[in-house]
Short mmCIF file of C-alpha atoms (C1' of nucleotides) in Angstrom, two decimals:
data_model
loop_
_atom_site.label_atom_id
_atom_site.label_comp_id
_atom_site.label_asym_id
_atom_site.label_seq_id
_atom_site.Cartn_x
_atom_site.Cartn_y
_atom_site.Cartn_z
CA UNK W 1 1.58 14.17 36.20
CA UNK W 2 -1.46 13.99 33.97
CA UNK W 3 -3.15 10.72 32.90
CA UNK W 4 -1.36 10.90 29.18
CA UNK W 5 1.91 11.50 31.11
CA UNK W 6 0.98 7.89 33.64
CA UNK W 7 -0.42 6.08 30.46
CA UNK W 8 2.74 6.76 28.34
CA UNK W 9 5.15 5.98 31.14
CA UNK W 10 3.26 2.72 31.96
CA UNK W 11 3.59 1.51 28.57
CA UNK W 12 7.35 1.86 28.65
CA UNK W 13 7.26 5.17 26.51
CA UNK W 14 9.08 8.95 27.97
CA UNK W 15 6.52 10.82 27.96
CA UNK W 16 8.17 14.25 26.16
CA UNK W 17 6.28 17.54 25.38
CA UNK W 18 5.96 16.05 21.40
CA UNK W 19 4.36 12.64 22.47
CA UNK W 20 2.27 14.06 24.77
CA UNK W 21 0.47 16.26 21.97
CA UNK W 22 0.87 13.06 19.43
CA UNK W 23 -1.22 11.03 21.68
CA UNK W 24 -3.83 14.19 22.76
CA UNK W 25 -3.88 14.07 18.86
CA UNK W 26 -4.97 10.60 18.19
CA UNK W 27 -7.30 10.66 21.24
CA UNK W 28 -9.40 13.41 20.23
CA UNK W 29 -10.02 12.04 16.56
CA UNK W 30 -12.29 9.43 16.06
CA UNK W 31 -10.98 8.20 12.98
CA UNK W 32 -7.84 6.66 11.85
CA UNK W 33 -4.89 9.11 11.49
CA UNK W 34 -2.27 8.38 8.27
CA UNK W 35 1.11 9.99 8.76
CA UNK W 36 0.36 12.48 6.21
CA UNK W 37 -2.64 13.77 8.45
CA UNK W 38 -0.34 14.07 11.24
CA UNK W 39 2.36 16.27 9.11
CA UNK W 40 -0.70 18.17 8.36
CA UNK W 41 -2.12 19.05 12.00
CA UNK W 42 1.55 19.46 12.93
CA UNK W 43 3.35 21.81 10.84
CA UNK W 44 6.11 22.19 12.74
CA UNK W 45 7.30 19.14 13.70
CA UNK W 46 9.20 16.89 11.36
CA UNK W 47 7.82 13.79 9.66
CA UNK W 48 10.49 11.49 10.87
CA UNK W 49 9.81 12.83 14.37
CA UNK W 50 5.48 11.92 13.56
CA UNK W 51 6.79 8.98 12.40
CA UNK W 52 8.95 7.49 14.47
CA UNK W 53 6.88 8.49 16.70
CA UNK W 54 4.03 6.11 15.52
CA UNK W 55 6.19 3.24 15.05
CA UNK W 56 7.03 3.66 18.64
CA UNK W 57 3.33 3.53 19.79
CA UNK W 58 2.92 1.17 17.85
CA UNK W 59 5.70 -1.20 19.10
CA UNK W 60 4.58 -0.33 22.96
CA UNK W 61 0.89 -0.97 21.76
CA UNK W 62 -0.36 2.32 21.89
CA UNK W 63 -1.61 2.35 18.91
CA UNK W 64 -2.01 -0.10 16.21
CA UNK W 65 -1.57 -0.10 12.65
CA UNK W 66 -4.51 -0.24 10.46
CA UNK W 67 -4.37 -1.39 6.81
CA UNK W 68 -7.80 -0.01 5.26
CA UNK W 69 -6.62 -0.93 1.51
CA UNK W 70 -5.56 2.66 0.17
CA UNK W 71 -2.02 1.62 0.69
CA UNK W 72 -1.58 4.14 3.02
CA UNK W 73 -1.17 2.87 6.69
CA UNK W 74 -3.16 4.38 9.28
CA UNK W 75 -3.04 4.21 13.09
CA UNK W 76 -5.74 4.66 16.14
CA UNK W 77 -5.42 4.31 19.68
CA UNK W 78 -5.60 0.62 21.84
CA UNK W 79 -8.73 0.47 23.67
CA UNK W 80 -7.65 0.65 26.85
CA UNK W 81 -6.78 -2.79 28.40
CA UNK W 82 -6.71 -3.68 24.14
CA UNK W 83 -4.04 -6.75 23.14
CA UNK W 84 -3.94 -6.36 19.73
CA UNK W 85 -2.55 -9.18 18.80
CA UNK W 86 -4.92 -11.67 20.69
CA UNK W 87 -7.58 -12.99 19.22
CA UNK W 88 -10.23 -12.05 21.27
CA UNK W 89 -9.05 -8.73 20.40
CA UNK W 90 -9.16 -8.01 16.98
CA UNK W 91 -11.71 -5.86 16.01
CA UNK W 92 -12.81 -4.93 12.60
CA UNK W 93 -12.44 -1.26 10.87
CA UNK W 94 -14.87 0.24 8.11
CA UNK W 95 -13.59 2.49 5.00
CA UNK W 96 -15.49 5.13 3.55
CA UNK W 97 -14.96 5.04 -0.11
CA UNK W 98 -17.16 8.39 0.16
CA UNK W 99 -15.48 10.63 2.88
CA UNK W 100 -12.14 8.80 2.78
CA UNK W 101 -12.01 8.14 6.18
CA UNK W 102 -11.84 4.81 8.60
CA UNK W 103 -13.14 3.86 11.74
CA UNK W 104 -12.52 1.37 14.11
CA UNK W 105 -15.42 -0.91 15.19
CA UNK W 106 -13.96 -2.16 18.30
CA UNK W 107 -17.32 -3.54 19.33
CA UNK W 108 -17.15 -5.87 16.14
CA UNK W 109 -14.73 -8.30 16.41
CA UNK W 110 -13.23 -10.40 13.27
CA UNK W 111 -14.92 -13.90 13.59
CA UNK W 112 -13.20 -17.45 13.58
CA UNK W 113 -12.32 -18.67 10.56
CA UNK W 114 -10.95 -22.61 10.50
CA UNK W 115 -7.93 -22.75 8.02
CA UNK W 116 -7.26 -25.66 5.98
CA UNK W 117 -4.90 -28.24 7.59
CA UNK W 118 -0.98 -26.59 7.84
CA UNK W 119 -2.26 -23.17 7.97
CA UNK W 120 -1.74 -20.79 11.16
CA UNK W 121 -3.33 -18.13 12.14
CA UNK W 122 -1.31 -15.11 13.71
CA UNK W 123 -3.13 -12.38 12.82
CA UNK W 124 -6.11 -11.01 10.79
CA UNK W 125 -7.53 -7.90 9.26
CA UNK W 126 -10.87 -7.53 8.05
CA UNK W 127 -11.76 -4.03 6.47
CA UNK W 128 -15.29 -3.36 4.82
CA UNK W 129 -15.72 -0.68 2.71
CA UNK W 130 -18.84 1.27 2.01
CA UNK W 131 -20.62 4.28 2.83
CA UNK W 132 -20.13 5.74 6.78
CA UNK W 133 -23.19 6.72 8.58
CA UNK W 134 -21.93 10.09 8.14
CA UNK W 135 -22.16 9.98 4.71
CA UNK W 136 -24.54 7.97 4.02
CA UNK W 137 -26.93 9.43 6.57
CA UNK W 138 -28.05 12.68 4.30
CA UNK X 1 -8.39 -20.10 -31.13
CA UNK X 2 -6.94 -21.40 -27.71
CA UNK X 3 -9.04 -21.66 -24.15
CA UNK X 4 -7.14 -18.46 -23.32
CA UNK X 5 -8.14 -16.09 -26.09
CA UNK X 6 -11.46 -16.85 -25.99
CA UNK X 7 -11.62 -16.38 -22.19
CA UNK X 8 -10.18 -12.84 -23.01
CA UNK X 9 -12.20 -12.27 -25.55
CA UNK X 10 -15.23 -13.04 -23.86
CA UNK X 11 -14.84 -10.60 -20.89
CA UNK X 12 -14.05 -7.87 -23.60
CA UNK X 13 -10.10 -7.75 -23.80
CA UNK X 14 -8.28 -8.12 -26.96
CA UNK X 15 -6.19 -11.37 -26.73
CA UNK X 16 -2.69 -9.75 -27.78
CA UNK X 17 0.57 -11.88 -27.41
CA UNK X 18 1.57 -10.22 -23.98
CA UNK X 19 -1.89 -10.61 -22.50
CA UNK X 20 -1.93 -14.28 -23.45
CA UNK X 21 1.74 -14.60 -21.73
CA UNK X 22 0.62 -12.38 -18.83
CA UNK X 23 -2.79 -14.62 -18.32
CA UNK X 24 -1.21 -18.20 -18.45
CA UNK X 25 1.75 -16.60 -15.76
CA UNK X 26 -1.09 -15.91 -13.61
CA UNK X 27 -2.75 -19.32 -14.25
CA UNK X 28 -0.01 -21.25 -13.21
CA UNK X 29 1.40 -19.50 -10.46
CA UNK X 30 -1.32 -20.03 -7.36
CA UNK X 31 -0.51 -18.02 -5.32
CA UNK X 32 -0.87 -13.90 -5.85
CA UNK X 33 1.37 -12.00 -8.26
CA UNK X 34 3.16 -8.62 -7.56
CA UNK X 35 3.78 -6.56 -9.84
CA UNK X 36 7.53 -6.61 -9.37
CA UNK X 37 7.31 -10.60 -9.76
CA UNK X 38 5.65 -10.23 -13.02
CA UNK X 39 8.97 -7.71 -13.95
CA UNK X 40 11.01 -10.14 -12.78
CA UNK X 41 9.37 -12.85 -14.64
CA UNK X 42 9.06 -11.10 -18.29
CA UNK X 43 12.42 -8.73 -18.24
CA UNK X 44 11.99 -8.12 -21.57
CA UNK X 45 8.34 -6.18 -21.43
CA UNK X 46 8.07 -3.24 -19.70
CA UNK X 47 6.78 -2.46 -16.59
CA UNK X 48 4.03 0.17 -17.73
CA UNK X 49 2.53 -2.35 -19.93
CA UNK X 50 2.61 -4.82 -16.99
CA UNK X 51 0.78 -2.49 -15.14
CA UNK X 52 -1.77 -1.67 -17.24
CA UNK X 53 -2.32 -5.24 -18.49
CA UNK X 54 -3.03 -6.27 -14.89
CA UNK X 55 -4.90 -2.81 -14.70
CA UNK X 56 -7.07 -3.82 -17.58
CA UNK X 57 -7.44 -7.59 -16.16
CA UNK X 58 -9.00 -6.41 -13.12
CA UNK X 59 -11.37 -3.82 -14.82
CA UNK X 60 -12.80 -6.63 -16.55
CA UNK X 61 -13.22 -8.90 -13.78
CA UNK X 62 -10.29 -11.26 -15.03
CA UNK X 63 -8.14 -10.66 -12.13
CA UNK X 64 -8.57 -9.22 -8.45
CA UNK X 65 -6.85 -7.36 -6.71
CA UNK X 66 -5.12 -8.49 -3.31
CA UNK X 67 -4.59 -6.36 -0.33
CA UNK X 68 -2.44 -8.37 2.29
CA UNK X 69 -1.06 -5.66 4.37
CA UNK X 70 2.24 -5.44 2.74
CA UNK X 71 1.04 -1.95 1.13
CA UNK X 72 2.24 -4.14 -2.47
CA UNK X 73 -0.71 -5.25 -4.50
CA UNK X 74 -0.77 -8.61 -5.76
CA UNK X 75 -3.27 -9.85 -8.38
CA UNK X 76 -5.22 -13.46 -8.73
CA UNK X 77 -6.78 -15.07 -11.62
CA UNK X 78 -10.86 -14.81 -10.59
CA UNK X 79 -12.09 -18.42 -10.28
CA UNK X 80 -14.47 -19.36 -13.43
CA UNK X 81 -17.80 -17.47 -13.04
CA UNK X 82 -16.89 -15.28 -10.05
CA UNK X 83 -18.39 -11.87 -9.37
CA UNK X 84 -15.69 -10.84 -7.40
CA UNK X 85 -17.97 -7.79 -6.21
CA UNK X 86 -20.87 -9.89 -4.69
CA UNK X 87 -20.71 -10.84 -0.97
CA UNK X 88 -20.98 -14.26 -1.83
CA UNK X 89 -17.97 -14.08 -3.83
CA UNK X 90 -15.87 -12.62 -1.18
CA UNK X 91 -13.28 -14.97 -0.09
CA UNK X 92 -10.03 -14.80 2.00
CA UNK X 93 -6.74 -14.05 2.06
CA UNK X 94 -3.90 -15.96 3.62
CA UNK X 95 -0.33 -14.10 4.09
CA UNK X 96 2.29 -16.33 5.29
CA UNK X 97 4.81 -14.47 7.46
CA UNK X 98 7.35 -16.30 6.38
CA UNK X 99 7.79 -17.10 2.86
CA UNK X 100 5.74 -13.95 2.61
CA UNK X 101 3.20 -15.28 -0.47
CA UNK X 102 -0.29 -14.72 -0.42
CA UNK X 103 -2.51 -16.91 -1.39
CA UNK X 104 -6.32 -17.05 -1.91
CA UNK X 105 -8.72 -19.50 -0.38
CA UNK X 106 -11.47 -19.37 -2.18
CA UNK X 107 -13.80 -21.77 -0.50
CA UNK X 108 -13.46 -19.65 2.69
CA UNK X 109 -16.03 -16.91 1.96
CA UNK X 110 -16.25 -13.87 4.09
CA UNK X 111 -18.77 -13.78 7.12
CA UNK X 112 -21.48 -11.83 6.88
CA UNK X 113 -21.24 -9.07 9.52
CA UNK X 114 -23.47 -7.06 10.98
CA UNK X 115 -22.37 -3.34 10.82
CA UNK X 116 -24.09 -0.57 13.17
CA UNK X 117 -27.28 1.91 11.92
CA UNK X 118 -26.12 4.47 9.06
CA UNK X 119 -23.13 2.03 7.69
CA UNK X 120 -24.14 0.26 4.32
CA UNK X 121 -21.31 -2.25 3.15
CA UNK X 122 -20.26 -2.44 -0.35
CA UNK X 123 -16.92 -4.83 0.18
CA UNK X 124 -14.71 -6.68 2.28
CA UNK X 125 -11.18 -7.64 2.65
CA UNK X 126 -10.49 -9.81 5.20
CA UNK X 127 -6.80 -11.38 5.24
CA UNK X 128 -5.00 -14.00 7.24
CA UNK X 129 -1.80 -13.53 8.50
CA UNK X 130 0.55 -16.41 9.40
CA UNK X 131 2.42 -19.79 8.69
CA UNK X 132 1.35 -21.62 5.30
CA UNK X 133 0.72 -25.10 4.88
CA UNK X 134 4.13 -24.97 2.93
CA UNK X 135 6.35 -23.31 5.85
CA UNK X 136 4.64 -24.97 8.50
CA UNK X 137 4.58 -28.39 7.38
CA UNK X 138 8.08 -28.99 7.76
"C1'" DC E 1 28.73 19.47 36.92
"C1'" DA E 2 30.20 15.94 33.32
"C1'" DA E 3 28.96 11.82 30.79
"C1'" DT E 4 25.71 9.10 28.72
"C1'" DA E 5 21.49 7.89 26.51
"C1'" DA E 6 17.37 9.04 24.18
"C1'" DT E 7 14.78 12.20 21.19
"C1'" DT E 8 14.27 15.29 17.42
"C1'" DG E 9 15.36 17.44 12.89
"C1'" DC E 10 17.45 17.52 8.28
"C1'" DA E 11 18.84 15.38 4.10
"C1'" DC E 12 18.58 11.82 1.35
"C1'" DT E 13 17.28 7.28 -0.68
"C1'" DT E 14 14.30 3.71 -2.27
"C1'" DC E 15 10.24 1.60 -3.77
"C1'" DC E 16 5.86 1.36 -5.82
"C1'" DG E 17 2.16 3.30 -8.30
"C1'" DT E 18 0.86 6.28 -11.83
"C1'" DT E 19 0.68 9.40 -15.96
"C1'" DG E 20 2.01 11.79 -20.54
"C1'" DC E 21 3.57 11.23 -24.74
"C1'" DA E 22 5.54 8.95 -28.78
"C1'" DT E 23 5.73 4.80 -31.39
"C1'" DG E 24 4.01 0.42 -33.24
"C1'" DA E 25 0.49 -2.96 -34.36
"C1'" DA E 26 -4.01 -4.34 -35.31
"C1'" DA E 27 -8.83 -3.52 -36.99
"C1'" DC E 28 -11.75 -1.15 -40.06
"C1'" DA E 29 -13.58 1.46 -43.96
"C1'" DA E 30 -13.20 2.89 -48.58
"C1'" DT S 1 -4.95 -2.61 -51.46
"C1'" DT S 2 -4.35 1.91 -49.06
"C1'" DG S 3 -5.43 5.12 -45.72
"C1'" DT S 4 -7.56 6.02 -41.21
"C1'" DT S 5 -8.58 5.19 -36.76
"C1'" DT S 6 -8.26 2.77 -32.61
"C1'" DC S 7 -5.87 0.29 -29.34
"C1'" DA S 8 -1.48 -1.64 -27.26
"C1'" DT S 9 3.18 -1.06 -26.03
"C1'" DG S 10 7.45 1.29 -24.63
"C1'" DC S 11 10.10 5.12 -22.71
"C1'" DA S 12 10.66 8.71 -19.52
"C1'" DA S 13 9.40 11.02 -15.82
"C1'" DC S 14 6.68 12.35 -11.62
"C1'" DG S 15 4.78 11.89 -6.96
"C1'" DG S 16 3.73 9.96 -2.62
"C1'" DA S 17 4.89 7.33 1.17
"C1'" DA S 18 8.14 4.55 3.82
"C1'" DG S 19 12.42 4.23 5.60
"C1'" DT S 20 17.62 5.32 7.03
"C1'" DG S 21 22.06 7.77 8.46
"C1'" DC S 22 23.82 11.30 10.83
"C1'" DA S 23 24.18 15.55 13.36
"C1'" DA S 24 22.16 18.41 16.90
"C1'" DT S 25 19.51 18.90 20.75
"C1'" DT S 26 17.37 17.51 25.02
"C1'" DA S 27 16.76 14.69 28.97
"C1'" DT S 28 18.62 11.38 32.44
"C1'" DT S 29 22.03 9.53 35.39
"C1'" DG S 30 26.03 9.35 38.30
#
DNA sequence: CAATAATTGCACTTCCGTTGCATGAAACAA
DNA sequence: TTGTTTCATGCAACGGAAGTGCAATTATTG
């Protein structure tokens, strides 16, 4: 049993032939991955299959779900040890309006904000948009 | 000549009936507008000139667009004398989970952050997901 | 092995954003 | 004023992405 096999099994997910190559996917990209990428890089499988298949990552917090403002939804791999949802957590991501692509910063997490009175914070997602080093680099 | 028109006027747009009924919509409502609410709200216009109203309203810095991570755009009025590009201008968004409205806070400005060698920011979108003041109060 | 449950594939729908083109209204020049 | 041009509006249609129902296949369990 290889260490995608143990990792998909210990997060409540079978690991079958089709996840197992989903997750190699997402782990060997750097970037975030939209469903349409994933249709792309796997021509044979169905889209519902790619995409159920995220939204069942996503629900066992393999992945999560990143919102980079190009109304498309992307998704990268949880760090390992990652809870998404807490706080402490939530890390920011970076759009390239130049090479189209988005990054996690995982070392850059989203600061406290104080909310006027009645508000409550759940969540947060804080996207900046520029120029990647990539890109901007030449 | 009304407040309105010559706030249109001034950043360039010709103050036509619809625009003036599409701008005071906006200025009463405070929290952002969909394009589907603003359908709902004027049934008899159409939803192409809607669009490109609200189009035209942010190309002239009237409105801003709103990302809250419902993949819908909403729109804001921009607050008197806003450069909605400048980093100093940059405030948050709050999405309440429940009533689902998004509203902006505009004396919350975005942090600055920091961003690793080769990455030059040129925006930010930072949003707030959870309970509103409204839902929560009660 | 049979029976059950979960996964995958196909077809289809819906929703939102967007564009092309024709019509109508306003500004402008003669 | 009339004619001309420019801009705004309306209608129709397209396209992409998200999502759903159902049948077929595969895996798991007893």
């Amino acid at each position: 049993m290889t260490e995608i096999e143990k990792t998909l099994e210990n997060k409540g997910v079978r690991p079958t032939a089709m996840r197992i190559l989903i997750y190699k996917y997402l782990a060997e990209k750097e970037v975030a991955i939209a469903l349409t990428d994933m249709e792309n890089a796997f021509s044979k499988a169905d889209r519902t299959t790619l995409y159920r298949t995220l939204k069942t990552f996503e629900e066992k917090r393999i992945v999560h779900q990143i919102d980079d403002g190009t109304n498309i939804s992307k998704y990268a791999l949880c760090e390992p040890g990652c809870n998404c949802e807490m706080e402490q957590d939530l890390h920011l991501h970076f759009h390239c309006d130049n090479c189209d692509e988005t990054v996690c910063l995982t070392e850059h997490k989203i600061p406290h904000i104080n909310l006027p009175d009645g508000y409550v914070a759940e969540n947060a997602n804080l996207v900046i948009k520029g120029i990647c080093d990539k890109c901007s680099g030449q």
